[in-house]
XYZ file of C-alpha atoms in Angstrom:
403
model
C -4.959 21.762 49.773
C -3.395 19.633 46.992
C 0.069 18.139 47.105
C 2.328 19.142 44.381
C 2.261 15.593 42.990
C -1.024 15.861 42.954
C -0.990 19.071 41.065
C 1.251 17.303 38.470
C -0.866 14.671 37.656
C -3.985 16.948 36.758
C -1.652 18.845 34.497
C -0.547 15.707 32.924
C -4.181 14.637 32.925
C -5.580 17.727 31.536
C -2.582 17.509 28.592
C -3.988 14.229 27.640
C -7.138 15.446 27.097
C -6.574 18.338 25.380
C -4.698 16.160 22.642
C -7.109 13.309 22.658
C -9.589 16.186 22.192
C -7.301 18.006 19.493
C -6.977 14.357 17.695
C -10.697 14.053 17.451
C -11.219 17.665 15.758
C -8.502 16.843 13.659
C -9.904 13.292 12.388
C -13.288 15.413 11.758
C -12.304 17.945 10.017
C -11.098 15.081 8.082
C -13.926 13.692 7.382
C -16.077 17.009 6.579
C -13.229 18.074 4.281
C -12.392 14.731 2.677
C -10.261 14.091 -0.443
C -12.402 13.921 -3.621
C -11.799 11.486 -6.292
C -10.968 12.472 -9.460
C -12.423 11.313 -12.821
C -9.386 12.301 -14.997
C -5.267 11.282 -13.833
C -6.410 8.488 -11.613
C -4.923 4.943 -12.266
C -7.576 2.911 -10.529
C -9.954 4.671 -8.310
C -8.667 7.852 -7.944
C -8.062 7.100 -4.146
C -4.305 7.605 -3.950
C -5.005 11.055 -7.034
C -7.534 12.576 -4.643
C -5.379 12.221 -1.881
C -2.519 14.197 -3.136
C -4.826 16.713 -4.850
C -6.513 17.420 -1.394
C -3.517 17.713 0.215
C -1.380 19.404 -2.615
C 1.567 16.080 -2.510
C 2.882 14.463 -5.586
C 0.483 11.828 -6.495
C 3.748 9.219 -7.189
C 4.066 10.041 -3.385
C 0.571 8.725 -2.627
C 0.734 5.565 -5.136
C 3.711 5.057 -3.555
C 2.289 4.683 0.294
C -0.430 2.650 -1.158
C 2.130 -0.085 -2.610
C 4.281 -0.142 0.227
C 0.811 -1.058 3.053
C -0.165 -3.501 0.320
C 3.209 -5.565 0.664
C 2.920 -4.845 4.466
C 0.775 -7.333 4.805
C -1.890 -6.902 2.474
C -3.174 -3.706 4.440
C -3.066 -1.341 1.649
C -5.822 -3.421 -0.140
C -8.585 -2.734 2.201
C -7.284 0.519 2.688
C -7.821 1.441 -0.704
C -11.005 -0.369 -1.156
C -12.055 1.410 1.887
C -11.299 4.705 0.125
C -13.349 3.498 -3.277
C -15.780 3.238 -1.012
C -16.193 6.075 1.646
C -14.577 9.004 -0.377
C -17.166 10.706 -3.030
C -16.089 11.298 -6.911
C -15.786 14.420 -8.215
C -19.192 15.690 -8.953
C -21.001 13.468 -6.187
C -22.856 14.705 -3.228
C -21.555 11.762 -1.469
C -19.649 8.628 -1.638
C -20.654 5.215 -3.040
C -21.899 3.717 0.316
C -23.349 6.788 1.385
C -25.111 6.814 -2.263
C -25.859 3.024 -1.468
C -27.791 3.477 1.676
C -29.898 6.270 0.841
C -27.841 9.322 2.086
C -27.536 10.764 -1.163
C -26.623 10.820 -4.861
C -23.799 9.423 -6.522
C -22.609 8.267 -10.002
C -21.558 4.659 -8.717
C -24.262 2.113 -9.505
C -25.447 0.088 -6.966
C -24.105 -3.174 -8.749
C -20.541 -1.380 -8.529
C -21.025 -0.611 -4.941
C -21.875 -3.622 -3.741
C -18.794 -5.564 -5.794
C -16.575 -3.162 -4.098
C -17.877 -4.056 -0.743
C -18.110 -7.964 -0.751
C -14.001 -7.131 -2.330
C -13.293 -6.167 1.053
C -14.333 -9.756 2.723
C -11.202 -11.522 0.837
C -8.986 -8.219 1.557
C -9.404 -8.441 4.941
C -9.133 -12.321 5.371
C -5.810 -11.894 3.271
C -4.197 -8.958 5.401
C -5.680 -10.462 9.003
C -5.242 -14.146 8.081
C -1.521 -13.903 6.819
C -0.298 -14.437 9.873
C 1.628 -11.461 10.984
C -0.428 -9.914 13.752
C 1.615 -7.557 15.632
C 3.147 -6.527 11.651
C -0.596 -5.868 10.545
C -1.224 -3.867 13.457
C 1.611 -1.507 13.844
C 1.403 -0.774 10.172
C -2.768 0.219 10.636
C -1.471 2.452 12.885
C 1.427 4.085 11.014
C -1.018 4.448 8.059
C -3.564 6.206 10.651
C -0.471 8.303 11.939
C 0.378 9.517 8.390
C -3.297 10.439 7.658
C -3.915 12.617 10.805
C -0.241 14.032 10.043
C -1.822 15.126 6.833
C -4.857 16.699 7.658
C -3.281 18.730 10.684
C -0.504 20.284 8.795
C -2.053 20.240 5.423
C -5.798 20.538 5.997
C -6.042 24.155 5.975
C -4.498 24.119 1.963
C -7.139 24.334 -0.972
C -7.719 20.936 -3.191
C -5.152 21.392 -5.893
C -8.018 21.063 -8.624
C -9.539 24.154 -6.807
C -6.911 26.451 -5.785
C -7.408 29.483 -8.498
C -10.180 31.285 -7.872
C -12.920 31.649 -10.583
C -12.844 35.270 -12.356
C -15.160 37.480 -10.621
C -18.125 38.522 -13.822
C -19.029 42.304 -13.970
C -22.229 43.533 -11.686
C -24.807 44.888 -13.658
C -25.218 47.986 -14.495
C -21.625 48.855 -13.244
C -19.581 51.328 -16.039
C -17.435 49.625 -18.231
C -15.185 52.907 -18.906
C -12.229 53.668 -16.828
C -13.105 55.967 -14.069
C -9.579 58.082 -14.271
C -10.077 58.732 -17.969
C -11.816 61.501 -16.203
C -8.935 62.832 -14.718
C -5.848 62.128 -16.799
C -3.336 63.400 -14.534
C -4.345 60.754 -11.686
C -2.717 58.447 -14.351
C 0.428 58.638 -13.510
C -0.313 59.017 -9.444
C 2.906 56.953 -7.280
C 1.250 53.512 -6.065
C 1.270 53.591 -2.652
C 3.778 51.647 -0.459
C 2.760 48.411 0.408
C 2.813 48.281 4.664
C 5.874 46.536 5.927
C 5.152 42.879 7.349
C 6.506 41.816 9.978
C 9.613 39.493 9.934
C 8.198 35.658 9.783
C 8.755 33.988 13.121
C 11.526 31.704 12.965
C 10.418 27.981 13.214
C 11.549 26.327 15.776
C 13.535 22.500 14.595
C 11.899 19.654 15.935
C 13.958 16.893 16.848
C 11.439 13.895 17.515
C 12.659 12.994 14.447
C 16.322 12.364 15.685
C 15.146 10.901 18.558
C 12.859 8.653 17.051
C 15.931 7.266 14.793
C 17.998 7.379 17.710
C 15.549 5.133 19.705
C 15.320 2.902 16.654
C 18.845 2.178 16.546
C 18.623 1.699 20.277
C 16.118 -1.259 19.949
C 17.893 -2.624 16.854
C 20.855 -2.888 19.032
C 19.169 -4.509 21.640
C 17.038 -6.800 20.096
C 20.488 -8.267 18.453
C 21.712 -8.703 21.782
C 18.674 -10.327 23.386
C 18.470 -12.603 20.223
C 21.595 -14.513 21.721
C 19.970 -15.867 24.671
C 15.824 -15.218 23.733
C 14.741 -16.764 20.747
C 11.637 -14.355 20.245
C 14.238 -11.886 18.595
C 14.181 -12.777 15.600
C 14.776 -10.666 12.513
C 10.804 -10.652 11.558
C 10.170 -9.415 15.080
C 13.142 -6.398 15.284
C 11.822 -5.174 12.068
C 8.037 -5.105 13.520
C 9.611 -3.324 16.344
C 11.555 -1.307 14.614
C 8.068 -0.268 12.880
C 6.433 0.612 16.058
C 8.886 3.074 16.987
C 9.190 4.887 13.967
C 5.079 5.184 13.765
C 5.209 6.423 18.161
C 7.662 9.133 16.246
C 5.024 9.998 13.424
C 2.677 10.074 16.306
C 4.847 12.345 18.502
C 5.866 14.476 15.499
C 2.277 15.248 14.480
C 1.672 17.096 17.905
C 5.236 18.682 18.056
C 5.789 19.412 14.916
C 8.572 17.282 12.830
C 9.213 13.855 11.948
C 7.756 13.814 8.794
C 10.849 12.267 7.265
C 10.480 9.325 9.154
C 7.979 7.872 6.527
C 11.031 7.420 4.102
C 12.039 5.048 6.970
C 8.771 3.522 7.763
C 8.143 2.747 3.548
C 11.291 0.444 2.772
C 11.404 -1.491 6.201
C 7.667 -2.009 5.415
C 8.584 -3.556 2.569
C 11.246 -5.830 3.977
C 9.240 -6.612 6.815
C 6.943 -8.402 4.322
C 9.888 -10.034 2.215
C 10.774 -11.418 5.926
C 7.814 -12.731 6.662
C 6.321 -13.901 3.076
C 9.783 -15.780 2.404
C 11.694 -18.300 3.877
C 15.694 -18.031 3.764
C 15.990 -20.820 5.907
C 18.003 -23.618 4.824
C 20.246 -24.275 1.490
C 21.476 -21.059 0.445
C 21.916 -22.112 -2.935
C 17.700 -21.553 -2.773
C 18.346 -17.882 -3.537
C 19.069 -18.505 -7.405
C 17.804 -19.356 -10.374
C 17.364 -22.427 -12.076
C 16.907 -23.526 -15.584
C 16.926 -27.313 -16.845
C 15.838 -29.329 -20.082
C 15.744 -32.905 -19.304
C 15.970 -35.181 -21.920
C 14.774 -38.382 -20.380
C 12.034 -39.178 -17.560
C 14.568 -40.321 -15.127
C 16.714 -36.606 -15.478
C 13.183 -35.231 -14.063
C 13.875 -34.134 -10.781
C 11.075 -34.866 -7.698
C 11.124 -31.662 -6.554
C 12.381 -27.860 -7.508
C 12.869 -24.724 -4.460
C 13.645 -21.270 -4.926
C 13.509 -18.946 -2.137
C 14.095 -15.956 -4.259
C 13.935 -16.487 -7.901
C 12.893 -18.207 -11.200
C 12.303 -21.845 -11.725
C 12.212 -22.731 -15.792
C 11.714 -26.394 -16.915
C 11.449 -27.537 -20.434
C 9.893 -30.408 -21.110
C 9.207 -30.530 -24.483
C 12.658 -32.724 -25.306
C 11.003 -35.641 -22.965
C 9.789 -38.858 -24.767
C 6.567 -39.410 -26.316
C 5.729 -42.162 -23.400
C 6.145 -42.575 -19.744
C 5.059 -40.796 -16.365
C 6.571 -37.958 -14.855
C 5.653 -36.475 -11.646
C 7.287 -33.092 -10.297
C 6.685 -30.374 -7.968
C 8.209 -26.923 -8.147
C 7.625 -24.001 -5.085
C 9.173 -20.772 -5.293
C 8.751 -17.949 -2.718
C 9.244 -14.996 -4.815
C 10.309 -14.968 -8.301
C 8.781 -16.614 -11.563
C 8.316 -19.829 -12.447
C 7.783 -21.146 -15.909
C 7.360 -24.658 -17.626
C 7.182 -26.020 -20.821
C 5.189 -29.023 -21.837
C 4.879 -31.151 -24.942
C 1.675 -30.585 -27.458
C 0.873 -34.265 -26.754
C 1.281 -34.762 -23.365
C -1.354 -35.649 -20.805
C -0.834 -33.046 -18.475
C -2.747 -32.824 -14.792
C -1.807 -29.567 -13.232
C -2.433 -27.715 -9.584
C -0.932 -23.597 -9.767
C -1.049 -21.949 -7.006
C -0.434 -18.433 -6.058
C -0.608 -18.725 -1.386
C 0.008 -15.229 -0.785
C 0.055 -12.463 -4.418
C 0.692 -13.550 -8.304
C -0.306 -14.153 -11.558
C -1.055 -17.540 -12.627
C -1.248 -18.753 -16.614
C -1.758 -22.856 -16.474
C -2.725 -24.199 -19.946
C -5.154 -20.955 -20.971
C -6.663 -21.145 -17.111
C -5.636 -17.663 -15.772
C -6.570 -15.883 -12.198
C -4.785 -13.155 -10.408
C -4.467 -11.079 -6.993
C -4.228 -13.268 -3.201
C -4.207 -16.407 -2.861
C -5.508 -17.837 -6.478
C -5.312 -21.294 -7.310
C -6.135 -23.062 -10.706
C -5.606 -26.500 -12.119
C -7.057 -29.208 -14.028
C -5.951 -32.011 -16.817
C -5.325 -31.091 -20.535
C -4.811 -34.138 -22.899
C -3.265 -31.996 -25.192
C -3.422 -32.117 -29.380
C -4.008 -35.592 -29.707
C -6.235 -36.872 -26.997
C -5.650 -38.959 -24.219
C -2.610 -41.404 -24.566
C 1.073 -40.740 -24.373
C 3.761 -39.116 -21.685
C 1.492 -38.373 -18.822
C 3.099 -35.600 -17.050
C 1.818 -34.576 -13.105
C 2.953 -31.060 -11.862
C 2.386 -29.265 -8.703
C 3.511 -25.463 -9.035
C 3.520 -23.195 -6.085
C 4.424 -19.652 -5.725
C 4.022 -17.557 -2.828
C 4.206 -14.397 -4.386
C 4.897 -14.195 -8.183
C 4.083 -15.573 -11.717
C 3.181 -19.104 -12.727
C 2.796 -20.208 -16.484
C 2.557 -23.489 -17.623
C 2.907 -23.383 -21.292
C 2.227 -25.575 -23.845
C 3.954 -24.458 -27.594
């Protein structure tokens, strides 16, 4: 005969396994009922459209969530190429891979296919190579969280693009004349009462989302308490944690019911999770401004210009026609910009480390971790102020302009 505690655990056991098992059938039904992407209203490819046309959301909302996992971390960018990839367009049997490999047809030509795929190689060496592990992680999981939340409370709603129903065409050979006009009097027979429904069941409130916050606030308290005497607490790491608890709610709330709100939380402490970890407010606070010179001589050329968050602008065109001048100029976030004579001799390095735009002397490159540089002698050929720059930005714009 079995012990009560005994009895307990198979109860606890069997719960698992019924929502492990009600997970699965959720994550296919997923998968047989997948978002389509659209060819009209997308901005890119349709991923983040299809998405909220599938599952009847504002598309903003969906562009949105895409934005925020691309600054946590970079994770958005697979995710999305991921989507390109494995969800079909509208008027496809299948997707692009599936198209690729034989399962299939699809509009996406193999050339495009293939592009897409070796795109996910630097996406992935971006979002797992940055660095931030344990971010990277929780995030995948609060993005997995928000999908299965989805498809178990929204799966059962018609694709937006299909939700009226076509007009049913006449059967053959069915009258086209109006049966009563035999019978005028039934004309103006009462309609009969519609049958009285039943009063909706009242839904019961969840309140994993309450807890959830509640836990949070817990953890932010006592990570800020630990921080005085373990160094491990720092602010990077109370946000991350922060992060897991908030995607345990999602988690929670998907099988209870609730918690949805949460993922206003979860979106802007994504975001500031990255600005912790991509930037570095260590050190002089007067970093976190902006700075704008014009020197007039080689000797007012400072060796070096920071910005944590920011711009950097340096005009060099007032600068004699002769000399050397060597500089180097890192910003974490924010813009920098110089200016450089028509004449000088200019040898250049831009580099984006992390996201930006870069615009050195008509070189141009964009996206993660871009780099240009190179030497431009300028109008006249080589002779004259020889100017050296080394411009880094770890997310931003560079432009080194000559006019």
């Amino acid at each position: 005969m079995w012990s009560p505690a005994r009895k307990r655990n198979l109860v606890v056991v069997s719960g698992t396994e019924k929502a492990m098992q009600g997970v699965a059938d959720t994550l296919r039904e997923f998968w047989a009922h997948r978002p389509v992407r659209p060819r009209a209203g997308r901005k890119l490819g349709g991923v983040a459209t299809g998405i909220a046309l599938r599952y009847r959301i504002d598309p903003v909302i969906a562009r949105i969530a895409f934005v925020a996992l691309a600054l946590s971390g970079g994770v958005g960018l697979p995710m999305y190429l991921a989507g390109w990839l494995l969800l079909p367009e509208e008027g496809d049997e299948v997707s692009p891979l599936e198209s690729l490999i034989g399962k299939g047809t699809g509009s996406a030509s193999p050339a495009k296919t293939v592009l897409l795929g070796f795109l996910m190689f630097p996406a992935l060496a971006f979002t797992f190579g940055s660095g931030g592990g344990f971010e990277i992680v929780v995030t995948i999981a609060a993005a997995v969280a928000g999908v299965y939340l989805l498809q178990k409370n929204r799966g059962h709603l018609q694709p937006a693009a299909l939700a009226e129903p076509a007009p049913v065409p006449p059967v053959p050979g069915a009258p086209a004349w109006d049966p009563l006009g035999a019978a005028p009097f039934a004309w103006d027979l009462p309609e009969p009462a519609p049958a009285p429904q039943p009063p909706a069941p009242r839904r019961r409130r969840s309140r994993v989302g309450l807890l959830t916050v509640g836990v949070a606030l817990l953890v932010a308290a006592g990570s800020v308490i630990a921080g005085a005497w373990v160094p491990w607490f720092t602010v990077a790491h109370t946000v991350g944690l922060l992060l897991a608890v908030l995607a345990a709610g999602l988690l929670a709330g998907s099988f209870a019911g609730g918690g949805r709100g949460l993922v206003w939380l979860l979106i802007p402490l994504s975001v500031v999770g990255f600005g912790l970890t991509a930037i570095d407010f260590d050190g002089d606070p007067t970093r976190l401004s902006n700075v704008e010179e014009t020197p007039k001589t080689v000797t007012d050329v400072r060796e070096r210009y920071e910005a944590s968050v920011g711009s950097v602008k340096l005009d060099l065109r007032e600068l004699p026609d002769a000399g050397e001048v060597k500089t180097a100029i890192e910003v974490e976030l924010g813009e920098v910009v110089v200016h450089v004579p028509k004449n000088a001799d200019v040898t250049y390095r831009c580099e984006a480390s992390s996201l930006g735009e870069l615009d050195c002397l008509g070189k141009r490159a964009e996206g993660s971790r871009v780099d240009v540089g190179g030497k431009d002698l300028g109008e006249n050929g080589e002779g004259g102020l020889e100017i050296d720059l080394d411009v880094r930005s770890s997310v931003g714009e560079v432009r080194v302009l000559r006019d």
